[in-house]
PDB file of C-alpha atoms in Angstrom:
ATOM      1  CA  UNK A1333       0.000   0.000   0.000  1.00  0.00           C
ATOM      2  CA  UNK A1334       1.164   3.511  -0.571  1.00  0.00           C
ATOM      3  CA  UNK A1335       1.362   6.087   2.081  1.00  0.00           C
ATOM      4  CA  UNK A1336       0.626   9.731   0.965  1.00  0.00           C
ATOM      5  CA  UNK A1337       3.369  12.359   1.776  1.00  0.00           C
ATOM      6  CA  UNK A1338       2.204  15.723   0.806  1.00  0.00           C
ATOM      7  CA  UNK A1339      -1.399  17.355   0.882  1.00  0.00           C
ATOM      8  CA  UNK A1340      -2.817  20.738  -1.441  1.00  0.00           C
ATOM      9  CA  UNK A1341      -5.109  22.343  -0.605  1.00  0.00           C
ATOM     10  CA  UNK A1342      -7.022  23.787  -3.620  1.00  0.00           C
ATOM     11  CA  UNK A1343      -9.258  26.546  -3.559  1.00  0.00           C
ATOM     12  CA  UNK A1344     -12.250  27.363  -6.361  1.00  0.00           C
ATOM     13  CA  UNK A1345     -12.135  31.131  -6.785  1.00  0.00           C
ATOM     14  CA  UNK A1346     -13.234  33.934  -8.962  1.00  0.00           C
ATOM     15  CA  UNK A1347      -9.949  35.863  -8.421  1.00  0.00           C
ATOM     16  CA  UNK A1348      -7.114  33.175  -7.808  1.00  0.00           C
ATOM     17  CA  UNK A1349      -4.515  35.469  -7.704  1.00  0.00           C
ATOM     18  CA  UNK A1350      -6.067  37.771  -4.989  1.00  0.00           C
ATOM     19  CA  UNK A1351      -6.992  34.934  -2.588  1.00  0.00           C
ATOM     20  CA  UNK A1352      -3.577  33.473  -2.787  1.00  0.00           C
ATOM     21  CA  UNK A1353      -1.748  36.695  -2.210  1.00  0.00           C
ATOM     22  CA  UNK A1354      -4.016  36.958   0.848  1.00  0.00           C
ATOM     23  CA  UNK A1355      -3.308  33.543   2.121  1.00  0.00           C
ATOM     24  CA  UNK A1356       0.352  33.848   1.681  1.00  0.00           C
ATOM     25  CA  UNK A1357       0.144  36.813   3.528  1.00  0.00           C
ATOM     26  CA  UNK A1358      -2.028  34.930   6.204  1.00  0.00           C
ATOM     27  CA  UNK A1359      -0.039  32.219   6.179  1.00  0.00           C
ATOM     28  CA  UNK A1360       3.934  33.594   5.810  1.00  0.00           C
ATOM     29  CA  UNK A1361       3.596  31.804   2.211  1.00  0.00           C
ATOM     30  CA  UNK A1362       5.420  32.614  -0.750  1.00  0.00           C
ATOM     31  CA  UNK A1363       3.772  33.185  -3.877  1.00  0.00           C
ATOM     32  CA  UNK A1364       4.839  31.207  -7.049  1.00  0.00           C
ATOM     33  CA  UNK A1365       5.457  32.995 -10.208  1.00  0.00           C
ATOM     34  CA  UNK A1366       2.107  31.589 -11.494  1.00  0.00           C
ATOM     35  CA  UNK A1367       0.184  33.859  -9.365  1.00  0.00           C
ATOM     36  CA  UNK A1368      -1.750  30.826  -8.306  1.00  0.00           C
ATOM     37  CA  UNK A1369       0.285  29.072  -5.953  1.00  0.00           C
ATOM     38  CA  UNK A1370       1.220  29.271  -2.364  1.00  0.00           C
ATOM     39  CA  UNK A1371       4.112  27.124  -0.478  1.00  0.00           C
ATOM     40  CA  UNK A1372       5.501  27.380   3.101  1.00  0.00           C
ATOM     41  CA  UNK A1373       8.917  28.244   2.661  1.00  0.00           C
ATOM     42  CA  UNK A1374      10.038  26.167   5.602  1.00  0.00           C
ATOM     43  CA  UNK A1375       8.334  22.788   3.355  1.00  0.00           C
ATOM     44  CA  UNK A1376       6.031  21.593   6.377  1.00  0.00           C
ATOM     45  CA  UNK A1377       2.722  23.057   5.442  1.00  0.00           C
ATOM     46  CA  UNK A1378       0.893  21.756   2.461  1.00  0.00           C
ATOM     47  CA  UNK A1379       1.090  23.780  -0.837  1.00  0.00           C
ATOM     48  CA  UNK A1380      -2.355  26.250  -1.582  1.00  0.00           C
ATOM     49  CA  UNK A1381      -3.298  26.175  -5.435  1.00  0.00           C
ATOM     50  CA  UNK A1382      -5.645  28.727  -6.447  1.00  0.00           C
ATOM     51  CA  UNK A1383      -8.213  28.035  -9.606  1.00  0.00           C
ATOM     52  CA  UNK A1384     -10.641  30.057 -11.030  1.00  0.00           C
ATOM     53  CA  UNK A1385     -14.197  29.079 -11.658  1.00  0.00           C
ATOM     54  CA  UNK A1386     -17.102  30.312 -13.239  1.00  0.00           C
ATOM     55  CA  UNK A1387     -19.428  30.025 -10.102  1.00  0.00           C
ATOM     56  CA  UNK A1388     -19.506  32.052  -7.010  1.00  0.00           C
ATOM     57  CA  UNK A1389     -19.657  30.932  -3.383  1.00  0.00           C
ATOM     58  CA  UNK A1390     -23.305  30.475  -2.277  1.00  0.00           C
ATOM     59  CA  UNK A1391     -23.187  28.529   1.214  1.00  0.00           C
ATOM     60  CA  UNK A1392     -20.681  27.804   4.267  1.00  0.00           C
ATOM     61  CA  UNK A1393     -17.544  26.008   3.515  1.00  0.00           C
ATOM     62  CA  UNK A1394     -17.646  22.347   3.855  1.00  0.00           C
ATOM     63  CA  UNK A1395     -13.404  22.521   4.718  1.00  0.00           C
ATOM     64  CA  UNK A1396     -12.457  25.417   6.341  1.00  0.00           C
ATOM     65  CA  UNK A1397      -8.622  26.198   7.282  1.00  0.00           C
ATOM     66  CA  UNK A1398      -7.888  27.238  11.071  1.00  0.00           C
ATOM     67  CA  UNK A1399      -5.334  29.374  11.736  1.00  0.00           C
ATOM     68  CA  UNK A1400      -3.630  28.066  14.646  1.00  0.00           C
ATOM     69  CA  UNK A1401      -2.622  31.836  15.964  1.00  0.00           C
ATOM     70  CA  UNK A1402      -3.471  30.952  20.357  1.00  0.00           C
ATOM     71  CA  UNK A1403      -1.907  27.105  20.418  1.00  0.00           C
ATOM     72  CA  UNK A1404      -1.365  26.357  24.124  1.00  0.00           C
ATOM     73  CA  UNK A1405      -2.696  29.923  25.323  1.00  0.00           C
ATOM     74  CA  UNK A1406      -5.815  30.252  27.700  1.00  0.00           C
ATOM     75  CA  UNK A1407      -7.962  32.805  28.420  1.00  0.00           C
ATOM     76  CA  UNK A1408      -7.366  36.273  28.416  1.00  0.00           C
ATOM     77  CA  UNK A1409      -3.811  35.668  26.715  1.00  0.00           C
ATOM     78  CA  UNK A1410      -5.153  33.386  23.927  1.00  0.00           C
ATOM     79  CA  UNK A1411      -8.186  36.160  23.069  1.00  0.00           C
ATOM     80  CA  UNK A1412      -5.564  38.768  22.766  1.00  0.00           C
ATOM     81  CA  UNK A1413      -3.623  36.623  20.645  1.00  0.00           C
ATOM     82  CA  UNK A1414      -6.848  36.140  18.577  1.00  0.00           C
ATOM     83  CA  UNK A1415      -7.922  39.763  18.680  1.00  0.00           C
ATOM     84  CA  UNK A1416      -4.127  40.744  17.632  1.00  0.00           C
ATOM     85  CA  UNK A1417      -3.959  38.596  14.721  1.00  0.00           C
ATOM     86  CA  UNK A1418      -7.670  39.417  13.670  1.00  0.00           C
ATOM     87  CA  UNK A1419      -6.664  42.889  12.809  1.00  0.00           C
ATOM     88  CA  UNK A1420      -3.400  42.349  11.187  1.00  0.00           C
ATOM     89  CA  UNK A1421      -5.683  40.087   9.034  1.00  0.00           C
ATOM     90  CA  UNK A1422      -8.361  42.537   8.707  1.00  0.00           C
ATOM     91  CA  UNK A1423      -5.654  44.637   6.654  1.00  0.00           C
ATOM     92  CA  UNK A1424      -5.367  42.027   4.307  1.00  0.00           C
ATOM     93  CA  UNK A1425      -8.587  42.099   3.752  1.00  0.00           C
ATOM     94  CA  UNK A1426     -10.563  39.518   6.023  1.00  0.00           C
ATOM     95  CA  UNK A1427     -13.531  39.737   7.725  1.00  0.00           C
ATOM     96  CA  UNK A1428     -14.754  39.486  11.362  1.00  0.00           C
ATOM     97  CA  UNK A1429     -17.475  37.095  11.455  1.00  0.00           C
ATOM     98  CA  UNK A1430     -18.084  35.891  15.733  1.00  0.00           C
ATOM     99  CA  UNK A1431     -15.940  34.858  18.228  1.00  0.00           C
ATOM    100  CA  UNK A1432     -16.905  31.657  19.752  1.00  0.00           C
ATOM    101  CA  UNK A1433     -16.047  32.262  23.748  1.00  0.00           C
ATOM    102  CA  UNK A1434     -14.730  29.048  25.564  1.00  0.00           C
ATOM    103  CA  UNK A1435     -16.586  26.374  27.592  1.00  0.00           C
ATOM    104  CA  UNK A1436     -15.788  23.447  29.322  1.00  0.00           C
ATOM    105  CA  UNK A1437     -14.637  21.512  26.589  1.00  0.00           C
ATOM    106  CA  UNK A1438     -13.006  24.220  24.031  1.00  0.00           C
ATOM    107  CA  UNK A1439     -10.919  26.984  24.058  1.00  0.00           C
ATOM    108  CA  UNK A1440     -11.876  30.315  22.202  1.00  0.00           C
ATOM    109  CA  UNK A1441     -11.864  30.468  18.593  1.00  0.00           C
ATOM    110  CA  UNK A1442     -12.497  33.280  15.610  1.00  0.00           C
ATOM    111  CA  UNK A1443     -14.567  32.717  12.785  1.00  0.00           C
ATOM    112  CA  UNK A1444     -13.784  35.378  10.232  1.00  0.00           C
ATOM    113  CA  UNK A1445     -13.994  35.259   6.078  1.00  0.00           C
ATOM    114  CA  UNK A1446     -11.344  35.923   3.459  1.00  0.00           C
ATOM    115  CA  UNK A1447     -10.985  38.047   0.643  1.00  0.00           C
ATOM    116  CA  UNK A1448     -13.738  36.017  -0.997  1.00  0.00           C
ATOM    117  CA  UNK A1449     -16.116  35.523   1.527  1.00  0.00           C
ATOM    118  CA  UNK A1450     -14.663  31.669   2.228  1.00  0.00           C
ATOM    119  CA  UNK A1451     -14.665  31.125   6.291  1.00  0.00           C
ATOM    120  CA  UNK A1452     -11.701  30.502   8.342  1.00  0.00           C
ATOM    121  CA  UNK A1453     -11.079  30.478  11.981  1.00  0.00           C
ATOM    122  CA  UNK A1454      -8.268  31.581  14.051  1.00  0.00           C
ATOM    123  CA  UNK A1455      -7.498  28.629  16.700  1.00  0.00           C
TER     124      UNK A1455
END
């Protein structure tokens, strides 16, 4: 049997360039010359490819990408952390969507949108 090594993620967009510049920005990427590729220059994370298609987003994401901005951080320290990278994000372009506010069994998160309206949280 053969083990898989390496995962893309691909996105369906109506501007591929413009998403990917905001992931790699998101993400510390770097953009390929194609405009429609992202890669983590340290080779751990899996490669983003970007492709354009002819319909538009019309309900939630069935994969979603969390940004994991607050690992091992608790309460007040991992909101801040959340709240920080929020509006460096916002710059970019993303939107705010709710903040999900721990409980007994999860820590906060931050469900926001990118540059396309796909959702993403920050973990």
């Amino acid at each position: 049997m053969t083990s898989v090594r390496q995962v893309q993620v691909t996105f369906d967009c109506a501007d591929p360039e413009r998403v990917a510049r905001f992931w790699c920005e998101v993400l510390g990427y770097e953009l390929h010359s194609s405009g429609l590729v992202c890669t983590d220059p340290t080779g751990v994370g899996p490669r983003l490819y970007f492709q354009r298609v002819p319909e538009g987003k019309v309900v939630k994401n069935r994969v979603h990408l969390d940004v994991r901005v607050g690992t091992g951080l608790v309460g007040d320290e991992r909101l801040a952390a959340l709240e920080a990278e929020c509006s460096r994000l916002e710059t970019f372009g993303a939107k705010r969507l709710w903040l999900q506010e721990a409980d007994e069994e999860n820590e906060s998160c931050l469900t926001m949108q990118d540059v396309e309206g796909n959702e993403f949280c920050l973990d």
